[in-house]
Amino acid sequence: MINLFKTLLVSLSIVLLLFLFSKLEMEYNKSNIEDIQVLSENYYSIGFDKEILNDIKKEILQTDTNDINLSDLELYLNKKNKVESAEVYFTIDKKLNINVKERMPILKVHDLKGDVFFLDTNFVKIKKSIYKNLDCLIANGYIDDENLFFLYDLSREIYFDSFLRNFISQIYVNKDNTVELIPALFNHKIVINNIIQLKKVKLFYNNIKNDIDINKYSELKFMFNKQVVAVE
């Protein structure tokens, strides 16, 4: 008899707990969002987090949490040109957290058609109007759809190398698809025709002797095996 009483007591306790939990969940879902915060780092455009906040606050702030579809909100944010990925979730204290990763622009392109746009680390085009004053590597010249991916690979190599990123300020593509790299410190052009030659460029400038005046040359060509050809 005692065992039966204990069993009934445990069962009633479980039912009561489930009821209370269900009631709390209903009350939570009927409540409004208390706060929205963007959790992200390395913004490339000024006020990126505020822009995201302002964009969605008027839509969902003071809306019942039960009426918000997180998947739809993530999809909405991921469609934005400057957003690489977005994750949206609620905290237990009714805060809506938005974890946003902004696209990383690595190259500003001026192509043959007159279009101007940025390329990010995933070869995604970003509208020029989004990043108005961004300090970024610039490419112009004979640029079209055929050599755009080569430029993307080249700019990635430059961007993710701390020396080359600070050393090269501009890229110009010639009609024969040779590439002129414009250094930030010297008055000459660095001419290459493939990405592998960047290693030779880096090695050359890291080991150049002080008694050599390379500014008297207009071009340094790195396309030839085991030598650098200087043109006055």
mmCIF file of N, CA, C and O in Angstrom, residues 120-153:
data_model
loop_
_atom_site.group_PDB
_atom_site.id
_atom_site.type_symbol
_atom_site.label_atom_id
_atom_site.label_comp_id
_atom_site.label_asym_id
_atom_site.label_seq_id
_atom_site.Cartn_x
_atom_site.Cartn_y
_atom_site.Cartn_z
ATOM 1 N N ASP A 120 34.423 39.627 -52.412
ATOM 2 C CA ASP A 120 34.770 39.195 -51.055
ATOM 3 C C ASP A 120 35.588 37.916 -51.110
ATOM 4 O O ASP A 120 35.966 37.436 -52.184
ATOM 5 N N THR A 121 35.892 37.338 -49.952
ATOM 6 C CA THR A 121 36.756 36.163 -49.873
ATOM 7 C C THR A 121 36.119 34.918 -50.486
ATOM 8 O O THR A 121 36.802 33.918 -50.700
ATOM 9 N N ASN A 122 34.811 34.967 -50.783
ATOM 10 C CA ASN A 122 34.119 33.821 -51.381
ATOM 11 C C ASN A 122 33.719 34.069 -52.827
ATOM 12 O O ASN A 122 32.833 33.399 -53.355
ATOM 13 N N PHE A 123 34.351 35.058 -53.463
ATOM 14 C CA PHE A 123 34.083 35.406 -54.868
ATOM 15 C C PHE A 123 32.642 35.883 -55.066
ATOM 16 O O PHE A 123 32.018 35.619 -56.083
ATOM 17 N N VAL A 124 32.120 36.581 -54.088
ATOM 18 C CA VAL A 124 30.783 37.170 -54.187
ATOM 19 C C VAL A 124 30.924 38.655 -54.495
ATOM 20 O O VAL A 124 31.702 39.360 -53.854
ATOM 21 N N LYS A 125 30.159 39.126 -55.486
ATOM 22 C CA LYS A 125 30.177 40.547 -55.833
ATOM 23 C C LYS A 125 29.354 41.338 -54.813
ATOM 24 O O LYS A 125 28.252 40.932 -54.445
ATOM 25 N N ILE A 126 29.898 42.469 -54.384
ATOM 26 C CA ILE A 126 29.207 43.348 -53.435
ATOM 27 C C ILE A 126 29.075 44.725 -54.081
ATOM 28 O O ILE A 126 30.020 45.234 -54.687
ATOM 29 N N LYS A 127 27.916 45.316 -53.962
ATOM 30 C CA LYS A 127 27.669 46.631 -54.564
ATOM 31 C C LYS A 127 28.648 47.674 -54.033
ATOM 32 O O LYS A 127 28.940 47.707 -52.841
ATOM 33 N N LYS A 128 29.116 48.539 -54.909
ATOM 34 C CA LYS A 128 30.097 49.559 -54.505
ATOM 35 C C LYS A 128 29.510 50.543 -53.500
ATOM 36 O O LYS A 128 30.231 51.112 -52.678
ATOM 37 N N SER A 129 28.191 50.758 -53.546
ATOM 38 C CA SER A 129 27.561 51.737 -52.661
ATOM 39 C C SER A 129 27.591 51.315 -51.199
ATOM 40 O O SER A 129 27.433 52.143 -50.301
ATOM 41 N N ILE A 130 27.807 50.022 -50.943
ATOM 42 C CA ILE A 130 27.778 49.520 -49.569
ATOM 43 C C ILE A 130 29.029 49.944 -48.801
ATOM 44 O O ILE A 130 28.979 50.251 -47.614
ATOM 45 N N TYR A 131 30.173 49.952 -49.487
ATOM 46 C CA TYR A 131 31.436 50.329 -48.843
ATOM 47 C C TYR A 131 31.979 51.571 -49.535
ATOM 48 O O TYR A 131 32.738 51.480 -50.494
ATOM 49 N N LYS A 132 31.598 52.741 -49.050
ATOM 50 C CA LYS A 132 31.939 53.982 -49.742
ATOM 51 C C LYS A 132 33.384 54.409 -49.526
ATOM 52 O O LYS A 132 34.047 54.871 -50.443
ATOM 53 N N ASN A 133 33.893 54.262 -48.325
ATOM 54 C CA ASN A 133 35.235 54.758 -48.017
ATOM 55 C C ASN A 133 36.165 53.643 -47.545
ATOM 56 O O ASN A 133 37.051 53.873 -46.731
ATOM 57 N N LEU A 134 35.964 52.455 -48.057
ATOM 58 C CA LEU A 134 36.765 51.316 -47.623
ATOM 59 C C LEU A 134 38.148 51.351 -48.270
ATOM 60 O O LEU A 134 38.278 51.509 -49.479
ATOM 61 N N ASP A 135 39.178 51.221 -47.448
ATOM 62 C CA ASP A 135 40.554 51.148 -47.942
ATOM 63 C C ASP A 135 40.809 49.728 -48.409
ATOM 64 O O ASP A 135 40.948 48.807 -47.606
ATOM 65 N N CYS A 136 40.868 49.526 -49.714
ATOM 66 C CA CYS A 136 40.904 48.174 -50.274
ATOM 67 C C CYS A 136 41.799 48.147 -51.510
ATOM 68 O O CYS A 136 42.002 49.155 -52.178
ATOM 69 N N LEU A 137 42.352 46.988 -51.804
ATOM 70 C CA LEU A 137 43.134 46.793 -53.025
ATOM 71 C C LEU A 137 42.246 47.070 -54.235
ATOM 72 O O LEU A 137 41.102 46.624 -54.295
ATOM 73 N N ILE A 138 42.791 47.817 -55.210
ATOM 74 C CA ILE A 138 42.016 48.222 -56.391
ATOM 75 C C ILE A 138 42.566 47.530 -57.629
ATOM 76 O O ILE A 138 43.778 47.397 -57.805
ATOM 77 N N ALA A 139 41.654 47.080 -58.505
ATOM 78 C CA ALA A 139 42.049 46.465 -59.773
ATOM 79 C C ALA A 139 41.307 47.132 -60.918
ATOM 80 O O ALA A 139 40.096 47.364 -60.834
ATOM 81 N N ASN A 140 42.031 47.462 -61.974
ATOM 82 C CA ASN A 140 41.392 48.013 -63.170
ATOM 83 C C ASN A 140 42.163 47.548 -64.401
ATOM 84 O O ASN A 140 43.113 46.785 -64.301
ATOM 85 N N GLY A 141 41.756 48.033 -65.585
ATOM 86 C CA GLY A 141 42.386 47.605 -66.826
ATOM 87 C C GLY A 141 41.467 46.698 -67.619
ATOM 88 O O GLY A 141 40.241 46.855 -67.611
ATOM 89 N N TYR A 142 42.049 45.724 -68.291
ATOM 90 C CA TYR A 142 41.294 44.813 -69.164
ATOM 91 C C TYR A 142 40.723 43.657 -68.334
ATOM 92 O O TYR A 142 41.180 42.512 -68.399
ATOM 93 N N ILE A 143 39.676 43.976 -67.586
ATOM 94 C CA ILE A 143 39.063 42.994 -66.687
ATOM 95 C C ILE A 143 37.692 42.618 -67.217
ATOM 96 O O ILE A 143 36.843 43.477 -67.485
ATOM 97 N N ASP A 144 37.483 41.308 -67.425
ATOM 98 C CA ASP A 144 36.186 40.812 -67.867
ATOM 99 C C ASP A 144 35.869 39.511 -67.120
ATOM 100 O O ASP A 144 36.582 39.119 -66.193
ATOM 101 N N ASP A 145 34.812 38.844 -67.547
ATOM 102 C CA ASP A 145 34.390 37.614 -66.859
ATOM 103 C C ASP A 145 35.423 36.494 -66.981
ATOM 104 O O ASP A 145 35.484 35.602 -66.137
ATOM 105 N N GLU A 146 36.241 36.541 -68.038
ATOM 106 C CA GLU A 146 37.206 35.463 -68.268
ATOM 107 C C GLU A 146 38.386 35.506 -67.302
ATOM 108 O O GLU A 146 38.915 34.468 -66.918
ATOM 109 N N ASN A 147 38.819 36.696 -66.924
ATOM 110 C CA ASN A 147 39.985 36.770 -66.033
ATOM 111 C C ASN A 147 39.628 37.218 -64.608
ATOM 112 O O ASN A 147 40.508 37.408 -63.783
ATOM 113 N N LEU A 148 38.324 37.354 -64.345
ATOM 114 C CA LEU A 148 37.908 37.842 -63.029
ATOM 115 C C LEU A 148 38.270 36.860 -61.919
ATOM 116 O O LEU A 148 38.708 37.269 -60.837
ATOM 117 N N PHE A 149 38.123 35.562 -62.176
ATOM 118 C CA PHE A 149 38.440 34.588 -61.130
ATOM 119 C C PHE A 149 39.944 34.548 -60.862
ATOM 120 O O PHE A 149 40.374 34.349 -59.721
ATOM 121 N N PHE A 150 40.756 34.742 -61.900
ATOM 122 C CA PHE A 150 42.208 34.827 -61.697
ATOM 123 C C PHE A 150 42.544 36.013 -60.788
ATOM 124 O O PHE A 150 43.375 35.897 -59.875
ATOM 125 N N LEU A 151 41.874 37.150 -61.026
ATOM 126 C CA LEU A 151 42.098 38.328 -60.174
ATOM 127 C C LEU A 151 41.671 38.057 -58.735
ATOM 128 O O LEU A 151 42.312 38.519 -57.791
ATOM 129 N N TYR A 152 40.588 37.320 -58.596
ATOM 130 C CA TYR A 152 40.115 36.941 -57.255
ATOM 131 C C TYR A 152 41.177 36.110 -56.531
ATOM 132 O O TYR A 152 41.509 36.382 -55.372
ATOM 133 N N ASP A 153 41.719 35.101 -57.203
ATOM 134 C CA ASP A 153 42.782 34.271 -56.602
ATOM 135 C C ASP A 153 44.007 35.113 -56.253
ATOM 136 O O ASP A 153 44.618 34.949 -55.188
#
